[in-house]
Amino acid sequence: MGFSTSAAATIIFIGVLLSFGFLYPVVEETAEAHTEAFDDRDDRSLAQRNTDISLENSTYNESAQTLSVNVTNTGTTTLRVDETDLLLDGVIETDSETTVDGVSDRALWLPGETLTVVVDDVSEAPDRVHVVTGPGVRVSTTDVGEES
Amino acid sequence: MSSSGITQLVLFIAALTVAAGVATTLTANVNDISGSLDSRGDNIVEGIDTDIEIISDPGSPESIYDDTEDNETVTLLVKNTGERTLSTERGVDVVVDGRYIPVDTVTVVSDASAWRPGQTVRVTASAALDPGDHRAVVHVDGDSAELLFRTEST
């Protein structure tokens, strides 16, 4: 009787050890992945709070049928030009030329620099100009200047 | 003496069998729980990493709601502000005024091939709306974004 009990206890003990061996790595990995995901979310939230842009002016040139929008990065985060969207009267513009501080085809838009977006073939001056950055910070204006 | 030895042997085998059964059931169950926990953890991480924003301009409601007769559509511009590349094929749901609206198309606006972080998609859904205030909610992979807009009578 005594030996049966010890043998049975040993088998169950091995079972418990194996179960713990299965469970522990999964729990540890999951906890680590969660911590990392929360850290990333905090970073994104911080970047969004540090992002700020100011719409300097938007000018419609009637004879050339172009609209030019100047936006300055007044925050402390570096923004990406290809992640910045321009909406004219709510319609997103995909075909535009961008320059940052006068240099064309720049991918990054650093704090303090001004992004100029020029859209061709605009048949009439839009009522609203809306600029959205990669982190989701946006600014809009209804003040569109006209020049002929 | 001999009968006592046989009894002990029977008890020994019975104890071993029961113990082996309990141990096997325990490890199998814990293994299943580990698998479930792993996928649940992955889902939660996906949810945390997913972040979207509706960037449509509510100041231009005509760009959001097209009231063409028999072809009324709601168009929402949704930006991926999270960490993950999202799927445009599945998992994009639109709810307007608490009513589920079937999504017609989800197209990436820029030249990008996928809905990567920072990229915007145009989501169109067919819905006939009355003039007045509306609330649109877009759900993608555990995250949602809301837009309040107003449609004018024409």
GROMACS .gro file of C-alpha atoms in nm, chain A residues 10 15 21 35 56 81 83 97:
model
    8
   10THR     CA    1   0.516   1.063  -0.816
   15GLY     CA    2   0.198   1.558  -1.447
   21GLY     CA    3   0.609   2.363  -1.805
   35THR     CA    4   0.364   4.520  -2.185
   56GLU     CA    5  -0.005   7.943  -4.266
   81VAL     CA    6   0.522   6.392  -4.598
   83GLU     CA    7   0.152   6.027  -4.449
   97GLU     CA    8   0.354   6.821  -5.550
   0.00000   0.00000   0.00000
